[in-house]
Short mmCIF file of C-alpha atoms in Angstrom, two decimals:
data_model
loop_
_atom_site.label_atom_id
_atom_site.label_comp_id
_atom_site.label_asym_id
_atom_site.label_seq_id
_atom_site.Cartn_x
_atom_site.Cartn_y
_atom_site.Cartn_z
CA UNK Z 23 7.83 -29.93 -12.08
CA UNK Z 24 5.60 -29.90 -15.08
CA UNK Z 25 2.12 -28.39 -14.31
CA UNK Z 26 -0.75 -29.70 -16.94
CA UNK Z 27 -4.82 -29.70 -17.36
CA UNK Z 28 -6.50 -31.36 -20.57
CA UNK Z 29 -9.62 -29.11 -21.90
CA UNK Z 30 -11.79 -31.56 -24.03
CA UNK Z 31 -9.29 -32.64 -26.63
CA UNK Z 32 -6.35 -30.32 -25.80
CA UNK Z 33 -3.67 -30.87 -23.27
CA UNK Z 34 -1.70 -27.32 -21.40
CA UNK Z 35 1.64 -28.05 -20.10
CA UNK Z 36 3.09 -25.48 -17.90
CA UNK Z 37 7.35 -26.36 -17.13
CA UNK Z 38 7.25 -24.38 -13.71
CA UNK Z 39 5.01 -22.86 -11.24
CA UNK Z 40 5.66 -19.47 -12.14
CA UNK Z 41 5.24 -20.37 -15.55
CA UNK Z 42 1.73 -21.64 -14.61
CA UNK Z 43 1.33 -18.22 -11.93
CA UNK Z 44 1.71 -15.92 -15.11
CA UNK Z 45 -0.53 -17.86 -17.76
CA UNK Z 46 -3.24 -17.83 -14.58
CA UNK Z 47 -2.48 -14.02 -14.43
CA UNK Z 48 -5.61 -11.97 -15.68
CA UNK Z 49 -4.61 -9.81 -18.53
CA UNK Z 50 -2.21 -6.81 -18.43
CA UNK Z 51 -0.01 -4.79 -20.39
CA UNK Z 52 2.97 -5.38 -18.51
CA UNK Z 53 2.91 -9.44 -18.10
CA UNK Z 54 2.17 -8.86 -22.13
CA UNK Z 55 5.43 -6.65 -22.35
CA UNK Z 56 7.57 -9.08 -20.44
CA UNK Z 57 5.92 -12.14 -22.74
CA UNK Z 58 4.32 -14.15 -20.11
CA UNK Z 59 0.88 -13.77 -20.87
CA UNK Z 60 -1.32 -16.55 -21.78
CA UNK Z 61 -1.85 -17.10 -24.99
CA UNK Z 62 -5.57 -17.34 -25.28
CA UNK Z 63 -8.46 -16.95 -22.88
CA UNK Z 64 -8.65 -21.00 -23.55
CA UNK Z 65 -4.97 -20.80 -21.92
CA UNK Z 66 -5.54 -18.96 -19.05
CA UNK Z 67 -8.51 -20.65 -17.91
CA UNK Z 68 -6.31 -23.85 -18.32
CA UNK Z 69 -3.69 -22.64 -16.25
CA UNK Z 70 -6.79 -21.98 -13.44
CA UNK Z 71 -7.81 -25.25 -13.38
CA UNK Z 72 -4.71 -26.43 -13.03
CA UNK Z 73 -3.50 -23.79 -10.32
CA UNK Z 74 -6.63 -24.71 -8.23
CA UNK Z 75 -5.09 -28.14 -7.71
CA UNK Z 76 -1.66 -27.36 -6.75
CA UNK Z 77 -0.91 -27.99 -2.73
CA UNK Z 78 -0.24 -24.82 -0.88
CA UNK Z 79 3.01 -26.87 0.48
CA UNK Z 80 4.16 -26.28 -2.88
CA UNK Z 81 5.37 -22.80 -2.80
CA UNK Z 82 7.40 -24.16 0.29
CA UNK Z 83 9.10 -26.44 -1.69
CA UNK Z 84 9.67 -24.54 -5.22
CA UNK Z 85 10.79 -20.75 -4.96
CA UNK Z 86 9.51 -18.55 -7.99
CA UNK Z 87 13.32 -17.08 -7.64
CA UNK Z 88 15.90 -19.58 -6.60
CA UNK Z 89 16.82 -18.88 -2.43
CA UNK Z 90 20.51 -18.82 -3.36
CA UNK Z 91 19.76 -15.91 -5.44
CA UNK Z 92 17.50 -13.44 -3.48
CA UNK Z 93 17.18 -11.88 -0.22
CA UNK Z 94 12.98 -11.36 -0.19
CA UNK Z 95 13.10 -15.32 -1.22
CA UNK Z 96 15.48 -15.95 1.74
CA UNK Z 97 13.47 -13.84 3.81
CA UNK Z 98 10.12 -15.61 2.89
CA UNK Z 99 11.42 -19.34 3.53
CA UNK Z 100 13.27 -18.35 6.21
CA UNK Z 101 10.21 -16.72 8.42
CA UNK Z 102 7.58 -18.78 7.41
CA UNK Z 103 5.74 -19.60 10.38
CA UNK Z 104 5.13 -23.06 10.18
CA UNK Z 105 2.54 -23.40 13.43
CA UNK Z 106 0.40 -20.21 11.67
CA UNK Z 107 0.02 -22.71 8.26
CA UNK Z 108 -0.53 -25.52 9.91
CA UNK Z 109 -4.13 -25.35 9.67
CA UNK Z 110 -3.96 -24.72 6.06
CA UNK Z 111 -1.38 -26.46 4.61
CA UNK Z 112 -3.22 -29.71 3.74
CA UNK Z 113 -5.31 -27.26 1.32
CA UNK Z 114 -4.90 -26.72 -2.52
CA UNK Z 115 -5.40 -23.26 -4.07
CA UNK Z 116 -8.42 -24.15 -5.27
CA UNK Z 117 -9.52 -24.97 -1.33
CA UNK Z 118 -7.83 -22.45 0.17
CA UNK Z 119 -9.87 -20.08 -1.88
CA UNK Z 120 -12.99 -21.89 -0.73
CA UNK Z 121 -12.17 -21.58 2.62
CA UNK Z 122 -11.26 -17.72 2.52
CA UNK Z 123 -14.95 -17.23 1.50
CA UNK Z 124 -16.42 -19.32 4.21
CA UNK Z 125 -18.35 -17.06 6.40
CA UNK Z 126 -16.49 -18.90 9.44
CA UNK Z 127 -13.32 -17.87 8.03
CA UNK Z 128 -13.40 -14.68 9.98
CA UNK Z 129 -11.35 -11.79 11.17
CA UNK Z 130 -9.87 -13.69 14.24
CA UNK Z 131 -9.03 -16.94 12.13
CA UNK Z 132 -7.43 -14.72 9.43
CA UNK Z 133 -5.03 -13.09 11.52
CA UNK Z 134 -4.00 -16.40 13.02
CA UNK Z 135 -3.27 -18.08 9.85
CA UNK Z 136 -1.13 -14.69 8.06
CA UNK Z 137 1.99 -15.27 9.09
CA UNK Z 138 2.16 -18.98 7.51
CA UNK Z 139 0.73 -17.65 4.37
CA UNK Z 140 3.48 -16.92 1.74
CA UNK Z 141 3.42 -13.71 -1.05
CA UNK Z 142 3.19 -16.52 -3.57
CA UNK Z 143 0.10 -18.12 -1.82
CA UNK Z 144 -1.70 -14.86 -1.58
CA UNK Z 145 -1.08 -14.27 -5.15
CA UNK Z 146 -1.66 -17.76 -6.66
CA UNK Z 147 -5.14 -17.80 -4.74
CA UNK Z 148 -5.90 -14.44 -5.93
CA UNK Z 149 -5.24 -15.01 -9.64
CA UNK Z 150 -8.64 -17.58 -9.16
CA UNK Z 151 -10.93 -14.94 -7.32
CA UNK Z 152 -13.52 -12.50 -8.80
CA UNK Z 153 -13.44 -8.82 -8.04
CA UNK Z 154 -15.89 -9.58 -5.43
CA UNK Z 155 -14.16 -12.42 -3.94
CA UNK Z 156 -11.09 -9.93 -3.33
CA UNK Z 157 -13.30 -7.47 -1.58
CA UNK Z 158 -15.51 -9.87 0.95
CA UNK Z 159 -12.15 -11.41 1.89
CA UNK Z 160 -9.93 -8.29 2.38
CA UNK Z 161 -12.85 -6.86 3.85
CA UNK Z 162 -12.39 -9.78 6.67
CA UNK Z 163 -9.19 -8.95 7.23
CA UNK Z 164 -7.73 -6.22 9.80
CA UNK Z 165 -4.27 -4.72 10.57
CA UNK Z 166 -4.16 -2.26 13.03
CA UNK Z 167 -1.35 0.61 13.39
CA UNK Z 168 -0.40 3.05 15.74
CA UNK Z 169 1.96 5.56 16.10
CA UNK Z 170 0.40 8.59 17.00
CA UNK Z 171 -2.99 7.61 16.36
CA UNK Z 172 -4.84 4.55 15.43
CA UNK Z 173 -5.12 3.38 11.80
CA UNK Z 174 -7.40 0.46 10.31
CA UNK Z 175 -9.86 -0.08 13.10
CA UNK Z 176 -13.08 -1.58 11.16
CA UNK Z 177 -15.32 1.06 10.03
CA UNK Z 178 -12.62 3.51 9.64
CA UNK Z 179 -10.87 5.26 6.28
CA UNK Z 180 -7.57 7.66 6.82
CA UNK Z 181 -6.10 10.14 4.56
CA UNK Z 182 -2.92 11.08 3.65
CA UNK Z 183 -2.43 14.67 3.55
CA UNK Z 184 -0.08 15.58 0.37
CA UNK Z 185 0.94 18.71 0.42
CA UNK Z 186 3.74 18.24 -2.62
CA UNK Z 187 5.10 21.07 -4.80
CA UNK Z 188 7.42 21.59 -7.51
CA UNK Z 189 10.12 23.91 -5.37
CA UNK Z 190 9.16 22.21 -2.10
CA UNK Z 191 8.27 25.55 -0.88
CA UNK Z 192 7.31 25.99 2.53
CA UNK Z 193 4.83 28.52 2.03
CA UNK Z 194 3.26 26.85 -0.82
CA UNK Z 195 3.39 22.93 1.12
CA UNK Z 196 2.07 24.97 4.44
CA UNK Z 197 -0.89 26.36 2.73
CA UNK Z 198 -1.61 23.10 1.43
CA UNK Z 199 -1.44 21.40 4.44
CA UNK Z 200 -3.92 23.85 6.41
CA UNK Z 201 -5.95 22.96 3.33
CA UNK Z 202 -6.18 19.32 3.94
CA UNK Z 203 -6.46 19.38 7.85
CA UNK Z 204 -9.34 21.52 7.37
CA UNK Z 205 -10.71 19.10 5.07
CA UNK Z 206 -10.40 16.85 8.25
CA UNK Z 207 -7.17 15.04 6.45
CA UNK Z 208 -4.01 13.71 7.30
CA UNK Z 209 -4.76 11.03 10.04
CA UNK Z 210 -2.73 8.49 8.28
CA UNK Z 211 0.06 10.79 7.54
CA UNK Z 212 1.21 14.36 6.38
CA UNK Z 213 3.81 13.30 3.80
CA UNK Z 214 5.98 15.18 1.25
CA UNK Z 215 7.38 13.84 -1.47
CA UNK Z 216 10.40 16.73 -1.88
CA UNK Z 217 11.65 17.54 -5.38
CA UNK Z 218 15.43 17.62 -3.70
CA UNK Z 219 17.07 15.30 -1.84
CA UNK Z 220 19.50 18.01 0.32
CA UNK Z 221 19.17 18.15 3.66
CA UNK Z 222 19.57 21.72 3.86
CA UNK Z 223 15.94 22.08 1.82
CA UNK Z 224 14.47 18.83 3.56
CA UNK Z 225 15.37 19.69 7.28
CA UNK Z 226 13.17 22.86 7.12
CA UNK Z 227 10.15 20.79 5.88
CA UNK Z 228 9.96 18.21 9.01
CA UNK Z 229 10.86 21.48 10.79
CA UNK Z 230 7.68 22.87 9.77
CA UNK Z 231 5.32 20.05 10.25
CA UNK Z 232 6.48 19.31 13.23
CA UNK Z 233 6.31 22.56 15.16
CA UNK Z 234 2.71 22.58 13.45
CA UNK Z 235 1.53 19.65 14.66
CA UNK Z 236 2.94 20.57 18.48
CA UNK Z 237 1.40 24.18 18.27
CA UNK Z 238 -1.98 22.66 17.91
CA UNK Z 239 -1.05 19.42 19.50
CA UNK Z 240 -2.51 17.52 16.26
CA UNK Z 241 -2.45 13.33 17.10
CA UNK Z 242 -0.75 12.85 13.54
CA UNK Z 243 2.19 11.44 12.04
CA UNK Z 244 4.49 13.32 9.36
CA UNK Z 245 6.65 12.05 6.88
CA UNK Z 246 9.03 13.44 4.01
CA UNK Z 247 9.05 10.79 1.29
CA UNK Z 248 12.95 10.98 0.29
CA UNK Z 249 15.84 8.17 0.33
CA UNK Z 250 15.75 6.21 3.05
CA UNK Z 251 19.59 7.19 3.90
CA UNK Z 252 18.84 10.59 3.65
CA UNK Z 253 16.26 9.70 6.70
CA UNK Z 254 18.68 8.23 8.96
CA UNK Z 255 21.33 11.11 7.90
CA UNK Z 256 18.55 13.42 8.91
CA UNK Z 257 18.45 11.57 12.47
CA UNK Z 258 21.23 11.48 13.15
CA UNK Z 259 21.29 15.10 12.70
CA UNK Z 260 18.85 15.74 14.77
CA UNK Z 261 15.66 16.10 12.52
CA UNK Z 262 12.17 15.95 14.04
CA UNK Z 263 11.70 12.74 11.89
CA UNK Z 264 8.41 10.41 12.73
CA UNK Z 265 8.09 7.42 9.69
CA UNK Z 266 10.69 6.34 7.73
CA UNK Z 267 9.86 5.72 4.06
CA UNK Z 268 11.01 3.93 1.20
CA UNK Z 269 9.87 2.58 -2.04
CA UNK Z 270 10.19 -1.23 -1.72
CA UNK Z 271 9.96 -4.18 -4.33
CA UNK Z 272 9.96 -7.83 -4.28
CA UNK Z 273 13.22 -8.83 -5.72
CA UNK Z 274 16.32 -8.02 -4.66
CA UNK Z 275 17.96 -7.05 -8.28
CA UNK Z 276 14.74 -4.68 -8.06
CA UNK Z 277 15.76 -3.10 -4.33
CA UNK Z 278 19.11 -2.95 -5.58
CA UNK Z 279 17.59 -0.73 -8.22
CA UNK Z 280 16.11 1.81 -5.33
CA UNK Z 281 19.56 1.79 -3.71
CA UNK Z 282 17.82 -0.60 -0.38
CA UNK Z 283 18.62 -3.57 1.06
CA UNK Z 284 16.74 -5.55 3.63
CA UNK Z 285 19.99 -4.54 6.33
CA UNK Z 286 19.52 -1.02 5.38
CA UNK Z 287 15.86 -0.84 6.04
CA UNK Z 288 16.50 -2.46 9.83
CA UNK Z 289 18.96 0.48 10.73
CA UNK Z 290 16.18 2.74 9.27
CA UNK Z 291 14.07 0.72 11.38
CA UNK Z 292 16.12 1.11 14.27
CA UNK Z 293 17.04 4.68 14.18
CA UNK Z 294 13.55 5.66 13.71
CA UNK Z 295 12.37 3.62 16.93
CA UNK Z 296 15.21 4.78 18.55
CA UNK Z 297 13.89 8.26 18.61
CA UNK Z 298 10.53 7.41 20.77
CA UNK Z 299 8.34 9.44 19.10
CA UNK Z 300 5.48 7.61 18.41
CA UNK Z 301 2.71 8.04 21.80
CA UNK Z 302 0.46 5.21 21.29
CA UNK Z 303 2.70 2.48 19.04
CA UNK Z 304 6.11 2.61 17.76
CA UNK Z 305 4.91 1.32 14.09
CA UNK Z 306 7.56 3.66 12.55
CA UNK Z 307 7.70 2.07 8.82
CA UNK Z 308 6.11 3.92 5.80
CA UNK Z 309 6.35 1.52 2.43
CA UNK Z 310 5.59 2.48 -1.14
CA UNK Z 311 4.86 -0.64 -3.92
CA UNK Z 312 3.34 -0.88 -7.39
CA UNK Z 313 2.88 -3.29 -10.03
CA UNK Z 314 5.43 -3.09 -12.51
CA UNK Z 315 8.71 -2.11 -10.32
CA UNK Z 316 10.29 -5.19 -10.52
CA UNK Z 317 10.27 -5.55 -14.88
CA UNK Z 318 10.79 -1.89 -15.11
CA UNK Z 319 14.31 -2.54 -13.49
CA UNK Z 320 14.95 -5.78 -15.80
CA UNK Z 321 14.85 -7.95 -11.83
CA UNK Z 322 11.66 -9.53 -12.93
CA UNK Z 323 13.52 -12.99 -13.14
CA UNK Z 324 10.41 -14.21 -15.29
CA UNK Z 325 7.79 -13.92 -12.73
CA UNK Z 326 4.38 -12.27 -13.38
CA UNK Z 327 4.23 -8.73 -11.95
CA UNK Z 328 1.49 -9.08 -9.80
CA UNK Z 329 3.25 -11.93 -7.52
CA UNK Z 330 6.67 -9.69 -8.07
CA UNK Z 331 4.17 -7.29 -6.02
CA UNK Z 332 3.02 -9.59 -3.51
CA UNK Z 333 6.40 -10.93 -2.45
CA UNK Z 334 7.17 -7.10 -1.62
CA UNK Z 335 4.23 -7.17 0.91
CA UNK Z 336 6.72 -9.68 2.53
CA UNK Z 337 9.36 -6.96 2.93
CA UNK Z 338 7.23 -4.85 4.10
CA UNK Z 339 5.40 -6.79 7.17
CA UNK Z 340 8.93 -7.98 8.43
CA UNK Z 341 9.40 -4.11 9.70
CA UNK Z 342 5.87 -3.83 11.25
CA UNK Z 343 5.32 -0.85 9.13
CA UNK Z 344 2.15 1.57 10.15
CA UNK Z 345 1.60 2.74 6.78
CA UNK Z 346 1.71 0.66 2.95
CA UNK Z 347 0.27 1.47 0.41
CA UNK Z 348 0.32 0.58 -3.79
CA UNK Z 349 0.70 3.52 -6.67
CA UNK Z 350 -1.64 1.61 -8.08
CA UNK Z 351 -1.32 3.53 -11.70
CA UNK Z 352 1.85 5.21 -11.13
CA UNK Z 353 3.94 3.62 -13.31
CA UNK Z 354 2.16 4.02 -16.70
CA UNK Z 355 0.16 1.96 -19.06
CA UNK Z 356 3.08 -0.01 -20.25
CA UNK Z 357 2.23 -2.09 -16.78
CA UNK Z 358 -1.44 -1.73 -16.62
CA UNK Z 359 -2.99 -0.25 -19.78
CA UNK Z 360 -6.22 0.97 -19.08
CA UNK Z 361 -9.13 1.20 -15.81
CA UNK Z 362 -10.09 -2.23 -16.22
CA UNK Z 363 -6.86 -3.39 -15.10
CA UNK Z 364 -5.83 -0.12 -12.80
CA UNK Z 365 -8.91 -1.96 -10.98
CA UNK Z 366 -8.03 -5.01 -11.04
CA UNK Z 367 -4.12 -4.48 -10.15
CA UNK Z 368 -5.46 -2.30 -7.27
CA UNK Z 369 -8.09 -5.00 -5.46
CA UNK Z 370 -5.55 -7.40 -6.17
CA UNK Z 371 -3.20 -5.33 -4.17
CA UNK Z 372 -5.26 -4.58 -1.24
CA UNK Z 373 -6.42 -8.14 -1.17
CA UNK Z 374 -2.57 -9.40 -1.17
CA UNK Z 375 -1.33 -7.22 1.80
CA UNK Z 376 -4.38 -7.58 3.87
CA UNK Z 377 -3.98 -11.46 3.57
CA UNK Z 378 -0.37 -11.47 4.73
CA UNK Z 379 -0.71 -8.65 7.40
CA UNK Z 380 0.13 -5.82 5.62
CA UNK Z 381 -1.72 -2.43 6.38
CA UNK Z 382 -3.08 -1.43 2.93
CA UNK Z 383 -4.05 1.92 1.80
CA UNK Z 384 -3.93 2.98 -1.70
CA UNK Z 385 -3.19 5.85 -4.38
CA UNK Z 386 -6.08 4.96 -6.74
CA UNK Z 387 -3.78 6.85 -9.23
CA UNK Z 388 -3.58 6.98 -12.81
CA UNK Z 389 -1.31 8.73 -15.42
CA UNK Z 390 -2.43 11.51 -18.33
CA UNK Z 391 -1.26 8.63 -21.13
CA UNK Z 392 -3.08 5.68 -19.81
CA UNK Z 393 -6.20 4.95 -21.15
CA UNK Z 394 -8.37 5.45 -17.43
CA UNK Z 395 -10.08 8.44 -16.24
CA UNK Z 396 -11.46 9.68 -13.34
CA UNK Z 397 -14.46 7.78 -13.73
CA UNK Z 398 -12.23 4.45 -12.98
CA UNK Z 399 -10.82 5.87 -10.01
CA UNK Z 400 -14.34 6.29 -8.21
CA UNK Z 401 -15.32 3.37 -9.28
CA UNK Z 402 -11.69 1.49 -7.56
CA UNK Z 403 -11.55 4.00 -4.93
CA UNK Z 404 -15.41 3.03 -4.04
CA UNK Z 405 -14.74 -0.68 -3.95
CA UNK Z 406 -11.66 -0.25 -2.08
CA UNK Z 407 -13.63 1.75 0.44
CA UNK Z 408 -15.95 -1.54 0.48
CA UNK Z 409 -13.49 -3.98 1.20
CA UNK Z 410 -11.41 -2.36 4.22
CA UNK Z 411 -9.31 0.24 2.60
CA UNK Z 412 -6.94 1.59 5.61
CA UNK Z 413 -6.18 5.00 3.51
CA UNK Z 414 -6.29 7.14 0.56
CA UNK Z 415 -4.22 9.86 -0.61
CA UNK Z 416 -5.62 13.23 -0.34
CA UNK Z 417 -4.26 15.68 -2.61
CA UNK Z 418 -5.27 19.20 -3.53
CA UNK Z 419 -7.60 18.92 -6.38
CA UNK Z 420 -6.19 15.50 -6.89
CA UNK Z 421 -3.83 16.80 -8.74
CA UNK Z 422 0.06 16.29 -8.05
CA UNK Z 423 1.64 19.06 -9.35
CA UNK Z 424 5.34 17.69 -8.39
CA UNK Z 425 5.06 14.60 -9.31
CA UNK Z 426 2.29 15.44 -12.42
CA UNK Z 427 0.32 12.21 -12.06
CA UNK Z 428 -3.75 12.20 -11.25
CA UNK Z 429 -4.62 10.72 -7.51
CA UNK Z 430 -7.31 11.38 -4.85
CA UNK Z 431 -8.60 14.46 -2.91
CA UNK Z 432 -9.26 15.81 0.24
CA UNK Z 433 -13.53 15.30 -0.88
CA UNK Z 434 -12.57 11.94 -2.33
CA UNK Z 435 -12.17 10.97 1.52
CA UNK Z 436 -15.46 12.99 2.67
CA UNK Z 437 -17.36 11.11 -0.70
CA UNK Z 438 -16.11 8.07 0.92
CA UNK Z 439 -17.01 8.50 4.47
CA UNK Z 440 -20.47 9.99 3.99
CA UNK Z 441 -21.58 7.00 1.47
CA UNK Z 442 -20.07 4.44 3.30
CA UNK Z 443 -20.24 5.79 6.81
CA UNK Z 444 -16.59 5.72 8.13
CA UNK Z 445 -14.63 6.91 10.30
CA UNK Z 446 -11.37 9.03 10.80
CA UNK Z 447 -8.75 7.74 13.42
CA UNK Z 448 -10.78 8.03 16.31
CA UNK Z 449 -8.01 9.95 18.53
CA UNK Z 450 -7.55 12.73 15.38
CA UNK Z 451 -11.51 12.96 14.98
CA UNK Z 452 -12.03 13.94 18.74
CA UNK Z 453 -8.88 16.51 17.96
CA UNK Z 454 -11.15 17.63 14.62
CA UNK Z 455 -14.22 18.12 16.88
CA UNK Z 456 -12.47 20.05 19.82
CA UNK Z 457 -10.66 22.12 17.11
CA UNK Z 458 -14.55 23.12 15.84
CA UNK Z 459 -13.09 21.60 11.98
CA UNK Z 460 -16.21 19.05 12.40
CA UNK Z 461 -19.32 18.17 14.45
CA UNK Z 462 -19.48 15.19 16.78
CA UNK Z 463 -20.85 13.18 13.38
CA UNK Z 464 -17.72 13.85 11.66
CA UNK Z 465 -19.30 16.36 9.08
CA UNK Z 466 -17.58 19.29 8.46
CA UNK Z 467 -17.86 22.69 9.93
CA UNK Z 468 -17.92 26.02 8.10
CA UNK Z 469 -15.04 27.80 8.48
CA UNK Z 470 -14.63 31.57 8.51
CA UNK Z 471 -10.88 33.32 7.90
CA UNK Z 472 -10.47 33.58 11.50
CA UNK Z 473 -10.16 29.91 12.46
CA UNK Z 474 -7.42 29.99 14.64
CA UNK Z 475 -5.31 27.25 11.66
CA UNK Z 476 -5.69 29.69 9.07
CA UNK Z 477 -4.60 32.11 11.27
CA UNK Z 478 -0.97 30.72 12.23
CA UNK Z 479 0.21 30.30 8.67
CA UNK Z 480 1.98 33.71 8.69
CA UNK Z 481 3.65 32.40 11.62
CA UNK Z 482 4.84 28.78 10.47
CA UNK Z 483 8.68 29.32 10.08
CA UNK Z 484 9.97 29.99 6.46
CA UNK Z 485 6.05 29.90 5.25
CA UNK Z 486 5.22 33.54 5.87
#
């Protein structure tokens, strides 16, 4: 179906919709790279006006990547829930953003309406919303986790606690860990990303955080961030294993490329369940995206990266995971050049995965070769903050020695809950509090060198 708007004497043709998705794209490096860009400003603005009028039915009727092709397409057709769009489907973009801003468009209506909104919905309407429009709306919407604790109750910012290093040694990850809780981190998760991927080095590290977190009976969640069939190897060997994780895209030529497939994330699924860990939910999912993924394999198929991104948010709400989040500048500025567009890419995200019923954090994240600073990432990780964020990463210094990219620290999440007066996960806070790490208000405590957590670090096994 040809796609067209005339602009005083000039007529745009777009051949396809995801021909018209990319030219509506705002400017990045990567849709640039892959040569879908718009033209001109005068082009992209064409391909708005013309986006605003196409019928959400639409994207039920013409897939971005043909069904026959790929599983995340099959997937999204296939559980569409038609009842849940019902009372949006006689909407055009153009509407449908209208009636996301509507103050009676609220928290209870949005969660209704998610699971008939498609990737490609979320993403068209999102390619026609200011910055601010992305915040108000995401800020509307809430997805709530639990596992251990509770995650993304309004008014409420977690951490993930990120103890990484280059060896994955245990002293080293164990100090760093101390670090963070102390810091009153880690209620989202305490998750290693190892530098091996043998289960004779990785068993020892879910060892360790796990006899931590029952020594001081901490209401957390741990995680190490290695291959998803590594994980279930590692449970079925008996490994004190909480979330499963995996890096996730949304194409399946792009999974393919991580070594997943949607069957192999529901035995993860399962395994993990299987093991009854969690106390207060059994969300047992942890999911990694970011912009980019899906033309750095070649699996692209055409399609702009940012609704590449979005359709991975469908993968990832199938498996009712309690943890996503975006690397928002992981990849490099080959995919999103500079902080202007690390911003954008990142309250695009956020505003995506809320929308569909995804719980968003993010790694407001850049590398050393992309033109962004840390500047930028106070300035995203302070909108973010405004519009709902579930977590951040917390990293020592905000510095990532293994994986030698530039994130978020443990103070980035105390700058964020002091200016915008959040919360932690309310069952970890009261643990903070009777552990005398914080006051009632959630400020910190001093702490002298014989706090009883700085005191069992000799003893952790392997971290003496």
């Amino acid at each position: 179906m040809i796609y067209q708007t005339i602009i005083g004497h000039q007529a745009y043709r777009f051949e396809d919709l995801k021909t018209l998705l990319a030219k509506a794209s705002p400017a990045r490096s990567g849709d640039e790279l892959a040569g879908l860009v718009a033209g001109s400003a005068e082009e992209r603005m064409a391909a708005r006006i013309a986006l605003a009028d196409v019928p959400l039915k639409r994207f039920l009727e013409e897939a971005l990547i043909p069904y026959e092709q790929d599983d995340v397409t099959r997937l999204i057709i296939d559980s569409h829930d038609a009842f849940a769009f019902a009372p949006i489907s006689h909407l055009t973009v153009g509407d449908f953003r209208d009636w996301l801003l509507l103050d009676s468009t609220d928290s209870k209506t949005l969660t209704a309406v998610s699971p008939g909104i498609t990737p490609e919905m979320a993403a068209a309407v999102s390619k026609l919303m200011r910055n601010q429009d992305l915040i108000l709306v995401a800020k509307k919407c809430q997805v709530i986790t639990r596992f251990r604790n509770t995650i993304g109750l309004p008014g409420h910012l977690s951490v993930r606690l990120q103890p990484n290093h280059p060896t994955d040694d245990l002293q080293g990850i164990a100090a760093s860990m101390l670090d963070g809780l102390l810091y009153g981190a880690g209620d989202a998760v305490v998750g290693i990303n190892p530098a091996s991927d043998s289960l004779s080095t990785l068993t020892p590290l879910w060892e360790m955080m796990d006899e931590l977190r029952q020594h001081f009976d901490i209401p957390m969640q741990t995680c190490v961030l290695t291959h998803v069939t590594t994980q279930i190897k590692a449970i079925e060997k008996g490994a004190p294993v909480d979330l499963v994780f995996q890096s996730i895209a949304g194409t399946q030529k792009t999974n393919d490329s991580f070594g997943v497939t949607l069957s192999l994330l529901q035995e993860a699924h399962d395994a993990a369940r299987s093991l009854k860990r969690g106390t207060l939910g059994d969300n047992v999912m942890y999911f990694e995206t970011g912009q980019g993924s899906a033309l750095s394999a070649s699996a692209h198929h055409g399609v702009d990266q940012q609704t590449c991104e979005a359709r991975a948010y469908a993968v990832a709400r199938t498996f009712k995971p309690l943890l996503t989040n975006t690397v928002v500048g992981f990849i490099g500025p080959e995919y999103l050049y500079d902080g202007k567009q690390i911003i954008r890419a990142g309250l695009e995200d956020h505003f995506c995965a809320k929308l569909l019923g995804v719980p968003m954090g993010c790694d407001v994240c850049y590398t050393n070769h992309a033109e962004a600073d840390q500047d930028d990432m106070d300035t995203l990780m302070t909108l973010l903050g405004v519009a709902g964020l579930t977590y951040i990463m917390g990293i020592p210094g905000a510095d990532d020695i293994m994986l030698n990219y530039q994130s978020t620290s443990f103070h980035d999440g105390l700058y964020l809950r002091s200016v915008l007066d959040l919360r932690r996960a309310p069952e970890f806070e009261a643990w903070l509090t009777r552990m005398s790490i914080t006051e009632p208000s959630g400020q910190l405590r001093d702490i002298n060198r014989e706090h009883q957590l700085l005191r069992a670090l000799p003893h952790l096994p392997g971290a003496a």
